[in-house]
Short mmCIF file of C-alpha atoms in Angstrom, two decimals:
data_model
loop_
_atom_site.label_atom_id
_atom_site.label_comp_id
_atom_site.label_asym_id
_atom_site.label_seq_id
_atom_site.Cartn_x
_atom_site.Cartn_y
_atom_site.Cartn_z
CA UNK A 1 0.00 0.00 0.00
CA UNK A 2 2.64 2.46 0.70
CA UNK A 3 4.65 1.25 -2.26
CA UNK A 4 1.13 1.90 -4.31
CA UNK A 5 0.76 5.35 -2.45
CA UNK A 6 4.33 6.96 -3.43
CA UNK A 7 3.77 5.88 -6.29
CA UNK A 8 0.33 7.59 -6.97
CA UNK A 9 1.71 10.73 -5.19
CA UNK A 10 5.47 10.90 -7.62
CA UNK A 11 2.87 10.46 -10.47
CA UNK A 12 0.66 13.47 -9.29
CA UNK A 13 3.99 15.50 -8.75
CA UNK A 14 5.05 14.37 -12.19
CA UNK A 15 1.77 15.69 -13.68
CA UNK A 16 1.93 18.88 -11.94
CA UNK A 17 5.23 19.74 -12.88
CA UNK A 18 4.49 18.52 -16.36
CA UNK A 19 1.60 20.98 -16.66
CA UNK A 20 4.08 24.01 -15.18
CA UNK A 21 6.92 23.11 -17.85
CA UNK A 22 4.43 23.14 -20.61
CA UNK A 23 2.73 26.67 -19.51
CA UNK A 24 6.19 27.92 -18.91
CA UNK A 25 7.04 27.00 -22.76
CA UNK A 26 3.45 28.27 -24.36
CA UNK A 27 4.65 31.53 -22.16
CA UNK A 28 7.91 31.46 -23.56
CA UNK A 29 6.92 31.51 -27.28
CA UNK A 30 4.20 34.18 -27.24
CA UNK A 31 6.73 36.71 -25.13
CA UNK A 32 9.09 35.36 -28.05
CA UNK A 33 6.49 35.91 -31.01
CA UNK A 34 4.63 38.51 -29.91
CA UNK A 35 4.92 42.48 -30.26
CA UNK A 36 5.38 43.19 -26.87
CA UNK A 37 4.62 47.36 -26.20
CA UNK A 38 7.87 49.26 -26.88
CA UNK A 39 8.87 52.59 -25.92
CA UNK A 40 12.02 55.07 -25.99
CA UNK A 41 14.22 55.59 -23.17
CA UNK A 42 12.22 57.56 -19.92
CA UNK A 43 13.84 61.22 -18.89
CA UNK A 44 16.34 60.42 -16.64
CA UNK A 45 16.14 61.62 -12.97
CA UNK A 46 18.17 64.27 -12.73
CA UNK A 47 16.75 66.00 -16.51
CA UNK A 48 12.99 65.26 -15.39
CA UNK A 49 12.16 69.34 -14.83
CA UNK A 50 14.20 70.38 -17.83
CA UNK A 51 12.58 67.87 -20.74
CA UNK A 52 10.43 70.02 -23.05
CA UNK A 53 7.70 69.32 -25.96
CA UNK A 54 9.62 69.73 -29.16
CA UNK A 55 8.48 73.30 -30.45
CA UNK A 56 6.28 73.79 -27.03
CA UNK A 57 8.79 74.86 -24.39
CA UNK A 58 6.74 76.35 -20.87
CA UNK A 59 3.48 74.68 -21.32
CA UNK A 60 3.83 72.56 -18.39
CA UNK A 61 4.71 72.77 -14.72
CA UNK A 62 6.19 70.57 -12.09
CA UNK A 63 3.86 72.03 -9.08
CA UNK A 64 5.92 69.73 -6.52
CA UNK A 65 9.47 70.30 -8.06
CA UNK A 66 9.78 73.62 -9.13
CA UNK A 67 7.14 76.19 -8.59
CA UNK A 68 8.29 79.21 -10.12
CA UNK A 69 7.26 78.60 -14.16
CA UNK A 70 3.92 78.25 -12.39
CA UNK A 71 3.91 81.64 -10.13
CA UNK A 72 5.25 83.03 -13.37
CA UNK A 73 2.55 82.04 -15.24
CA UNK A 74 0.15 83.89 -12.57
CA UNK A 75 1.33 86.65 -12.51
CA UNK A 76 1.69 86.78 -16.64
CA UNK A 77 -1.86 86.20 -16.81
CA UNK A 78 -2.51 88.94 -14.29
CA UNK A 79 -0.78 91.35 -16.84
CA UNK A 80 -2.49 90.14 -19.86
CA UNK A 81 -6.24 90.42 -17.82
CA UNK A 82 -5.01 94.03 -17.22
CA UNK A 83 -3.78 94.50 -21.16
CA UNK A 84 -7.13 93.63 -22.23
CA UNK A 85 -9.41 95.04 -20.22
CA UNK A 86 -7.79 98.42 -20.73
CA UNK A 87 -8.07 97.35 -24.74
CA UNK A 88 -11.82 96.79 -23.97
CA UNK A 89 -11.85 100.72 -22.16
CA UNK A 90 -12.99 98.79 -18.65
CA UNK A 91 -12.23 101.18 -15.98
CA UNK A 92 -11.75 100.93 -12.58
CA UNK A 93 -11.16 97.42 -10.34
CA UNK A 94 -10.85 94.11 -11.78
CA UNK A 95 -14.04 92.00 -11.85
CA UNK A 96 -14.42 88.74 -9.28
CA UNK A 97 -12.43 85.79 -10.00
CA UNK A 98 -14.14 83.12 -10.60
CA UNK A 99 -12.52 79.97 -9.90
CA UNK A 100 -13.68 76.08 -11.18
CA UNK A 101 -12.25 72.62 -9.99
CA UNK A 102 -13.21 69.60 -11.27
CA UNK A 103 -12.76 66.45 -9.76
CA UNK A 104 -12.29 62.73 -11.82
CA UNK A 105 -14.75 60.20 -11.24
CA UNK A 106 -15.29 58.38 -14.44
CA UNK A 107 -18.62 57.99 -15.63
CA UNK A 108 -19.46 60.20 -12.39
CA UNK A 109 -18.31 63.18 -14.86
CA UNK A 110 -22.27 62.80 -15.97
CA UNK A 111 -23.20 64.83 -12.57
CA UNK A 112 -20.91 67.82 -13.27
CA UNK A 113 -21.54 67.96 -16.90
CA UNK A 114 -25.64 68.15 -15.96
CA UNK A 115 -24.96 70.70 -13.07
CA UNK A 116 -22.94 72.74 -15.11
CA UNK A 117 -25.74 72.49 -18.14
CA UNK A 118 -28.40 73.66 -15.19
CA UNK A 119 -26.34 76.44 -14.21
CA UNK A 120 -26.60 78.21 -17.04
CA UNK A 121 -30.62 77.52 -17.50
CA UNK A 122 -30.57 79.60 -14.14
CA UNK A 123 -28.19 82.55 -15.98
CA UNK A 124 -26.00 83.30 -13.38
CA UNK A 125 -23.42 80.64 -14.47
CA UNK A 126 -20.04 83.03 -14.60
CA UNK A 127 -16.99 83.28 -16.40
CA UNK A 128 -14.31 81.46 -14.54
CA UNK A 129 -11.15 82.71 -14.99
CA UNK A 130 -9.30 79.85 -14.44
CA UNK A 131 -10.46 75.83 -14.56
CA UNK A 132 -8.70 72.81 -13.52
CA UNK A 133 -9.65 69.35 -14.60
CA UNK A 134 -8.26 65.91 -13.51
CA UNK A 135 -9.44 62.51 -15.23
CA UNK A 136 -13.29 62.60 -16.37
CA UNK A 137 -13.05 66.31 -15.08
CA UNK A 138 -10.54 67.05 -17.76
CA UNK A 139 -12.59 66.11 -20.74
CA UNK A 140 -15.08 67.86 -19.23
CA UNK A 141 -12.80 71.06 -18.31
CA UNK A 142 -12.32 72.31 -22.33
CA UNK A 143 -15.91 72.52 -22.86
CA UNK A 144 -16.90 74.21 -19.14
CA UNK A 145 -14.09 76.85 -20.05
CA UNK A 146 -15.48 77.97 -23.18
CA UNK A 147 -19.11 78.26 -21.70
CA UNK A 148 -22.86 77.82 -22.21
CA UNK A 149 -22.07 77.37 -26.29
CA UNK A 150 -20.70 73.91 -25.35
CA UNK A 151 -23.40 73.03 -23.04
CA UNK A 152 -24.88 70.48 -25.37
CA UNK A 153 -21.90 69.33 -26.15
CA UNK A 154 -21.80 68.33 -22.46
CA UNK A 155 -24.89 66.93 -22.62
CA UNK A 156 -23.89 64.34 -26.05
CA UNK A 157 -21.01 63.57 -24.01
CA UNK A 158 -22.12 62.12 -20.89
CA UNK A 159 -25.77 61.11 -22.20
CA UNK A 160 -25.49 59.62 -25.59
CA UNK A 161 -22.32 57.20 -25.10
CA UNK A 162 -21.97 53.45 -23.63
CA UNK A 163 -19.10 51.60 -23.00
CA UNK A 164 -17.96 50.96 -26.25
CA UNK A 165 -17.89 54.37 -26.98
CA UNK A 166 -14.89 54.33 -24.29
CA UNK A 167 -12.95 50.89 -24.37
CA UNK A 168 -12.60 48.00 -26.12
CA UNK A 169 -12.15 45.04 -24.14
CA UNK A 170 -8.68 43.01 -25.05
CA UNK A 171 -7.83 39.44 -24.52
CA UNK A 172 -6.86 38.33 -20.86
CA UNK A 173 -3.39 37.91 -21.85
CA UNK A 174 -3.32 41.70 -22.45
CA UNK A 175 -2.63 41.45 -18.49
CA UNK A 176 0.56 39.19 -19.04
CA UNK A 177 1.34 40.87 -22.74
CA UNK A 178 0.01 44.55 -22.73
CA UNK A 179 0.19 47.66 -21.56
CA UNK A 180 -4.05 47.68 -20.24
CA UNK A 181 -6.97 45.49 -19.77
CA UNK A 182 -8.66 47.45 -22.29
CA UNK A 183 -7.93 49.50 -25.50
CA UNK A 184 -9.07 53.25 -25.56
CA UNK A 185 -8.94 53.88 -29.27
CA UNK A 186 -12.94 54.91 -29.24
CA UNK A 187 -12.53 57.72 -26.75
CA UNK A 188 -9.65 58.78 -28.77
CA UNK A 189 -12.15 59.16 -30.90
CA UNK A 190 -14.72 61.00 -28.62
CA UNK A 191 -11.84 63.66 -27.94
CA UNK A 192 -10.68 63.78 -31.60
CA UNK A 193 -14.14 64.55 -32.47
CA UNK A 194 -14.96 67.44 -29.99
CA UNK A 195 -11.46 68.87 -29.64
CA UNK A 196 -11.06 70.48 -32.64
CA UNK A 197 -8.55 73.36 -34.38
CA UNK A 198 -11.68 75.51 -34.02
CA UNK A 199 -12.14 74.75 -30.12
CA UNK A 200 -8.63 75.41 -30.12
CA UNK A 201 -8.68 78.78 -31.25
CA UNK A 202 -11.27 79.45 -29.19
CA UNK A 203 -9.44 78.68 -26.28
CA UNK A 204 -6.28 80.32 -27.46
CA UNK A 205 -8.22 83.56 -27.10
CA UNK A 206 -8.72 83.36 -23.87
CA UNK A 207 -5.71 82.61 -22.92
CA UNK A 208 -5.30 86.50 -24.39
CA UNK A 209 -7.56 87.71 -21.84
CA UNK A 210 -5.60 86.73 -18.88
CA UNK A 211 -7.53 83.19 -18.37
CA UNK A 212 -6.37 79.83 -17.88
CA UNK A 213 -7.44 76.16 -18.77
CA UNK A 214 -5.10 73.92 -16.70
CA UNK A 215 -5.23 69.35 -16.85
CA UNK A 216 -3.31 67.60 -14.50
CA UNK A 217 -1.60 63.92 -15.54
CA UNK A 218 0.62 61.83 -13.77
CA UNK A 219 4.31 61.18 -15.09
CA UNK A 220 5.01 57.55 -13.86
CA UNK A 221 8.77 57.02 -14.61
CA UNK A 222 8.99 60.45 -12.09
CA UNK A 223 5.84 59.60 -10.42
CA UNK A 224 5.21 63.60 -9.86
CA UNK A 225 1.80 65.50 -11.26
CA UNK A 226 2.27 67.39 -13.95
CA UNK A 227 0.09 70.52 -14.90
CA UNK A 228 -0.35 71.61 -18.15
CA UNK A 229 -1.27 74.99 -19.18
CA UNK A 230 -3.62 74.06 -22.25
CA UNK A 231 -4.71 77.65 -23.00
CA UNK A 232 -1.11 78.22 -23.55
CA UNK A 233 -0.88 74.70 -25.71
CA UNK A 234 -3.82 76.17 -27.73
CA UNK A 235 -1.85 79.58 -28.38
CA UNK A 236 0.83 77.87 -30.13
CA UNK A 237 -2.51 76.85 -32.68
CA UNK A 238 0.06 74.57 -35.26
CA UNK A 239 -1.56 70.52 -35.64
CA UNK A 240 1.24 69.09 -33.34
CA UNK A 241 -0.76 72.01 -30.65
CA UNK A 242 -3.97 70.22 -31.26
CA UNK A 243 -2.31 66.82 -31.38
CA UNK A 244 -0.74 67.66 -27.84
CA UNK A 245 -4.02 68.67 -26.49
CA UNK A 246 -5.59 65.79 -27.63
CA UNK A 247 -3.45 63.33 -25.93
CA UNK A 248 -2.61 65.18 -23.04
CA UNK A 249 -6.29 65.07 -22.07
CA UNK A 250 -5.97 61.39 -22.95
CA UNK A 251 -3.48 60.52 -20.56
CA UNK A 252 -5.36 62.81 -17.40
CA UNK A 253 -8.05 60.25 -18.22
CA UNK A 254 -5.93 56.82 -18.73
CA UNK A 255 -6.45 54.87 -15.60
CA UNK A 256 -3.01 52.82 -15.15
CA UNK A 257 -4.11 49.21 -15.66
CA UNK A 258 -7.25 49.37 -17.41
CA UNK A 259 -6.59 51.84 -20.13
CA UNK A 260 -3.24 52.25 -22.15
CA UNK A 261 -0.90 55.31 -21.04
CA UNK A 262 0.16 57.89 -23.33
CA UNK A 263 3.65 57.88 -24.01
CA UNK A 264 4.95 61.51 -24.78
CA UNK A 265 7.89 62.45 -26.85
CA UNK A 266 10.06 64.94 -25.13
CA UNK A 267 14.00 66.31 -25.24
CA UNK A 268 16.21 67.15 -23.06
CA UNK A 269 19.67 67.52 -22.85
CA UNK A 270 19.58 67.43 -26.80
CA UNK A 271 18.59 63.11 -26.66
CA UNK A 272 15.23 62.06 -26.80
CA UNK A 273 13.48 60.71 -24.55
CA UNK A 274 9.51 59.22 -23.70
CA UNK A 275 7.21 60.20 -20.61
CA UNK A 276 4.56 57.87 -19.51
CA UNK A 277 1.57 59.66 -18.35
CA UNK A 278 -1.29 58.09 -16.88
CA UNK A 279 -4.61 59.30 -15.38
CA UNK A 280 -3.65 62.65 -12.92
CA UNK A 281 -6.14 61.05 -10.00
CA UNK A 282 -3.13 59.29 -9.52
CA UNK A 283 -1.53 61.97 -7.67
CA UNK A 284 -4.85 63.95 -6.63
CA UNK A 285 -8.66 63.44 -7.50
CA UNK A 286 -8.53 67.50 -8.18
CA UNK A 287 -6.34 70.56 -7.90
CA UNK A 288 -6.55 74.16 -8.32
CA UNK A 289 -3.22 75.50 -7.36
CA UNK A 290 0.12 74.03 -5.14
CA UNK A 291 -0.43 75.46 -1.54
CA UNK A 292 2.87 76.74 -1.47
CA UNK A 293 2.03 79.11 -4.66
CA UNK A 294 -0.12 81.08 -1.85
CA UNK A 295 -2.18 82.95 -4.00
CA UNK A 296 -3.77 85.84 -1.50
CA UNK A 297 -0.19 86.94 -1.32
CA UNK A 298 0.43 86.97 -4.95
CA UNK A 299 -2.59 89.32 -5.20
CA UNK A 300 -1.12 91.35 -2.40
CA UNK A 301 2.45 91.75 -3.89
CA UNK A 302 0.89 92.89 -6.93
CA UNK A 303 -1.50 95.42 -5.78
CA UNK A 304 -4.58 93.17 -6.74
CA UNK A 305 -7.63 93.55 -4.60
CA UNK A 306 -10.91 91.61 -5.96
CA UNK A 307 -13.27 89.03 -4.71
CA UNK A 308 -12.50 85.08 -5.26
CA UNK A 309 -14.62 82.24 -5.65
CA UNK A 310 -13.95 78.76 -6.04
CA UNK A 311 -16.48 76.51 -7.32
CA UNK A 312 -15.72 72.50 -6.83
CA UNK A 313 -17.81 69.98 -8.69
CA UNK A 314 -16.39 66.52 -7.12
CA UNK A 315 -18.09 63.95 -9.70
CA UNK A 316 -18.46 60.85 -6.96
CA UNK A 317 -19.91 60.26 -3.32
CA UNK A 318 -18.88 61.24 -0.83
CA UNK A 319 -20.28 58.83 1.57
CA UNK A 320 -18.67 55.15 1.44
CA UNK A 321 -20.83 52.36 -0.46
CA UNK A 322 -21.10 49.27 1.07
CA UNK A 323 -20.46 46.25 -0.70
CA UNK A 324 -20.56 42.17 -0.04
CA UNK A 325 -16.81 41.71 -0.47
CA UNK A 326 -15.87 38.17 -1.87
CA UNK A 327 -12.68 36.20 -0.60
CA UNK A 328 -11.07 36.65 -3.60
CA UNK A 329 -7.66 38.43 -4.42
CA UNK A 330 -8.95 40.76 -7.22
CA UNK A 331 -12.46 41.38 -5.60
CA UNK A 332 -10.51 42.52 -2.55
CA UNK A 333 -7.61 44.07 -4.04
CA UNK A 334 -9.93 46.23 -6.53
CA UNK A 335 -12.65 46.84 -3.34
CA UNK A 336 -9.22 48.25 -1.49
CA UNK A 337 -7.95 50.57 -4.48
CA UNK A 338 -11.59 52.23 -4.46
CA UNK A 339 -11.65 53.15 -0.93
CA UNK A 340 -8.33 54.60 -1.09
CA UNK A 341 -9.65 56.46 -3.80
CA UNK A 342 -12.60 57.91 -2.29
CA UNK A 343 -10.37 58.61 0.94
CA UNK A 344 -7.75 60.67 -0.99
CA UNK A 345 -10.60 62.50 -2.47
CA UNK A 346 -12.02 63.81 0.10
CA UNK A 347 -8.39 64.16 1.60
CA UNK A 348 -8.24 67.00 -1.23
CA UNK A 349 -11.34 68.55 -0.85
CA UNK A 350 -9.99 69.39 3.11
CA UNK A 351 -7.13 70.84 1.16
CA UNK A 352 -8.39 72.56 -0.86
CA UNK A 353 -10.76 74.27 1.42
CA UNK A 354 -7.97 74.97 3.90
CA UNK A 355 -6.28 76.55 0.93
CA UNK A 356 -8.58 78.69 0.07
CA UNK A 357 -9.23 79.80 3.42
CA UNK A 358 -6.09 81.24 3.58
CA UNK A 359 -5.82 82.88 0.53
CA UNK A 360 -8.89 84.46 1.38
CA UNK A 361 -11.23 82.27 -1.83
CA UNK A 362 -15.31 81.49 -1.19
CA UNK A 363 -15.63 77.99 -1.03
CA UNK A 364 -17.93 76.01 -2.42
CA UNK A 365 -19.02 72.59 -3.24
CA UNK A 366 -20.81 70.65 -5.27
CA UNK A 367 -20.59 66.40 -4.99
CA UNK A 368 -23.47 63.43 -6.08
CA UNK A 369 -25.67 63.34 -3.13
CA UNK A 370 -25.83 59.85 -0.93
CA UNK A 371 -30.14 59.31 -1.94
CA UNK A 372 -28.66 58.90 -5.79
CA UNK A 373 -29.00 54.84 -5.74
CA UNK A 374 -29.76 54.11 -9.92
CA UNK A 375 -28.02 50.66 -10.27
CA UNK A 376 -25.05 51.17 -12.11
CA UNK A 377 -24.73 48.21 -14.54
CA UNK A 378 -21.84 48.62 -16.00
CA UNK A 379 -18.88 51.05 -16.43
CA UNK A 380 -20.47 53.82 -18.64
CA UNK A 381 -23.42 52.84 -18.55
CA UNK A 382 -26.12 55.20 -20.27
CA UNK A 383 -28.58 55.22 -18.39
CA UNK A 384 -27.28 55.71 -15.26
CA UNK A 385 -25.07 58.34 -16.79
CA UNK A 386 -28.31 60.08 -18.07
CA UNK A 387 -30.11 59.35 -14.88
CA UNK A 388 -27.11 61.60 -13.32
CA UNK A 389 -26.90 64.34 -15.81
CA UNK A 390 -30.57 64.82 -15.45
CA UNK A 391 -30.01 64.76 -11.90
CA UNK A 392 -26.85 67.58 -11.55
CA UNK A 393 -28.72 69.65 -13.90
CA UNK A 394 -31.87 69.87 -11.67
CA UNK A 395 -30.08 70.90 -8.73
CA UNK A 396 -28.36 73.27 -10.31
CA UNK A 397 -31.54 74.74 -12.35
CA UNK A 398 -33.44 75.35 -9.04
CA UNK A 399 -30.00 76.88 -7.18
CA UNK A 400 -27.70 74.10 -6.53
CA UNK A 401 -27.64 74.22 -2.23
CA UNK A 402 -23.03 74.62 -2.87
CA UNK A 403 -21.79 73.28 0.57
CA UNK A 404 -19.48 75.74 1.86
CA UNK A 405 -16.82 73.21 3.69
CA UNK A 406 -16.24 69.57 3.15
CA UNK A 407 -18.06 67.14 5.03
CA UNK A 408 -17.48 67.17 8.85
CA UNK A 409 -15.35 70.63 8.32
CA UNK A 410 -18.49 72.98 9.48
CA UNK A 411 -19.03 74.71 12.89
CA UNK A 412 -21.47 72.49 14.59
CA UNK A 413 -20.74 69.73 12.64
CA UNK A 414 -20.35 66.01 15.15
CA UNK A 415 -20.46 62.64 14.33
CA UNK A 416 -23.95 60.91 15.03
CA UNK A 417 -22.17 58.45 17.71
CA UNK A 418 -20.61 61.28 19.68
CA UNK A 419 -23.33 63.88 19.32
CA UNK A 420 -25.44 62.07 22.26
CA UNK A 421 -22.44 61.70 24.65
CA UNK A 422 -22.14 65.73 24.29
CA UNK A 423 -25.91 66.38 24.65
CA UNK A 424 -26.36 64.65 27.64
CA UNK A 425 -22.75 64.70 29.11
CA UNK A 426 -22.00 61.16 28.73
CA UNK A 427 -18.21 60.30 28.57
CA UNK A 428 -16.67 63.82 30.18
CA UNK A 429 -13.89 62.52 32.94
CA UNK A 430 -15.09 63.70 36.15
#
């Protein structure tokens, strides 16, 4: 018997490592006979600040490395608000500033696309001066810049797509073989369609007046943000301008993993050399400025004295969903990577409202309220998409109820389980 059992256990063994061997060698031949994604060398370390866009220099910033192109930047855009308002014959103080942020979120984008679309139905939408966009908030950044004109633009967007309007799905090797789960050629083709020379120039003229259209991305080889100033990408208004924009709006979008990133050709040093940028909620689910740029004394060193608002549109949640979480590596892994998410999200609202409460900006926010429960069925899925256009843009249309601190930031404000211990005393050492 145990002459019959070693043997049935050396054959088992045998089998097993048969099975490994032969995976190992199917492995071995598609790595050897397949195209495997290529891609220059990346920028080394010590070059990563000074690599430029061929023909582009200055039209992005390093917010965490170097911070004066940025504050440079400011205060040009100061002096060209000033240039043409005096062109104009405006007289006397400069008009409120007018501040937009808007967060990622994916198909979430649907609620700030709708709220911005009811805004203007109640005309008191403004002009923001400047407007920041990360991930879903950067596609949706171009279009809330330019104003009510693009409004049903917005709506098209967010309303009339579905899934494979976004991705194609590739084959599950593409996790062994490929750079993403998923291919993004069709929403190259989204932003090919509505980014256009003639939304270009559009933008490029404001960029004349002193405003500012800013997308953040994520350099991965440097693993810093990276800001780029896409009125001033529109002023340069040559194809490889509108090719840049394209792709650079692309990559603030690419979630690492499940959409390709964009590789970007850049020099420095006089080699070339390839960044690989990836979604910017990386780094930050939405930014206005760096803290340290500390804006209210910017305005003060240059004699500016005007009123600032700052409008947030955070497309997601705030409160967390619950979920049935199965035993399983990529059900918990992927249930783990969306709470850390949501945390750093609302991580960056605190910022930002600390920010702007020393630099003297209004706050206020806008976010998808916790009663929105329309089953979501799949990623981009249109009808919950629509469900949450329709949904911003009536709040906004009947005076959107902006929240002017981030949850549990408000005088008054106490969780539920501690509220009762202060109101009758419970829990105070004697």
């Amino acid at each position: 018997m145990m002459s019959a059992s070693f043997s049935f256990q050396r054959a088992g063994a045998c089998s097993s490592w048969g099975r490994i061997v032969t995976v190992a060698i199917i492995l071995h031949a598609l790595l050897s006979g397949c195209a495997l994604p290529d891609r220059l060398a990346a920028v080394p370390e010590d070059r990563t600040t000074t690599a430029e866009i061929p023909g582009m220099p200055g039209v992005r910033y390093w917010p965490d490395i170097d911070l004066e192109p940025m504050y440079k930047e400011a205060v040009e855009s100061l002096q060209r608000e000033k240039e043409f308002a005096s062109r104009s014959g405006v007289d006397g103080p400069l008009p409120p500033n007018y501040f937009l942020a808007i967060s990622g979120g994916g198909d979430g984008g649907a609620f700030g696309a709708g709220l911005l679309a009811g805004w203007t139905a109640t005309g008191n939408r403004p002009t923001f001066r400047v407007v920041t966009g990360i991930s879903t908030g950067a596609l949706i950044a171009p279009l809330a810049f330019l104003g009510s004109e693009y409004d049903q633009a917005l709506r098209e967007l967010y309303t009339d797509i579905s899934s494979s309007d976004i991705f194609e799905r590739r084959p599950v090797t593409a996790a062994l073989f490929d750079d993403a789960l998923a291919d993004s050629e069709p929403m190259f083709r989204l932003v090919e369609r509505e980014v256009t020379a003639e939304l270009l120039s559009k933008i490029a003229a404001e960029y004349q007046k002193g405003r500012l259209l800013l997308v953040a991305t994520t350099d991965l080889d440097a693993r810093h943000p990276v800001v780029w100033n896409m009125t001033k990408i529109a002023a340069i208004g040559n194809p490889a301008a509108l090719e840049l924009f394209r792709r650079v709006l692309m990559a603030s979008a690419a979630i690492p993993g499940a959409f390709p990133p964009v590789m970007i050709d850049v020099e420095a040093g006089g080699e070339r050399y390839q960044e690989m940028h990836v979604d910017g909620g990386v780094m930050a689910q939405l930014f206005l400025y760096p803290p340290t740029l500390r804006f209210g004394d910017l305005a003060a060193t240059h004699n500016v004295d005007r009123e600032r608002i700052l409008y947030v549109i955070r497309n997601a949640r705030l409160d967390p969903d619950w979920a049935n979480v199965q035993r399983r590596t990529l059900h918990i892994a992927l249930r783990s990577i969306g709470a850390l998410i949501h945390s750093q999200g609302i991580g960056d609202l605190y910022q930002l409202y600390l920010t702007a409460q020393r630099d003297g900006l209004d706050y206020n926010l806008a976010y998808i309220p916790a009663d929105f429960d329309v089953e979501r069925k799949e990623p981009f899925d249109s009808e919950y998409m629509h469900e949450l256009f329709e949904l911003g843009f009536n709040m906004a249309r009947h005076g959107y109820p902006w929240a002017k601190h981030p949850p549990g930031f408000g005088p008054g404000e106490v969780p539920g389980a501690l509220k009762g211990e202060i109101d009758t005393g419970a829990g105070n050492a004697d």
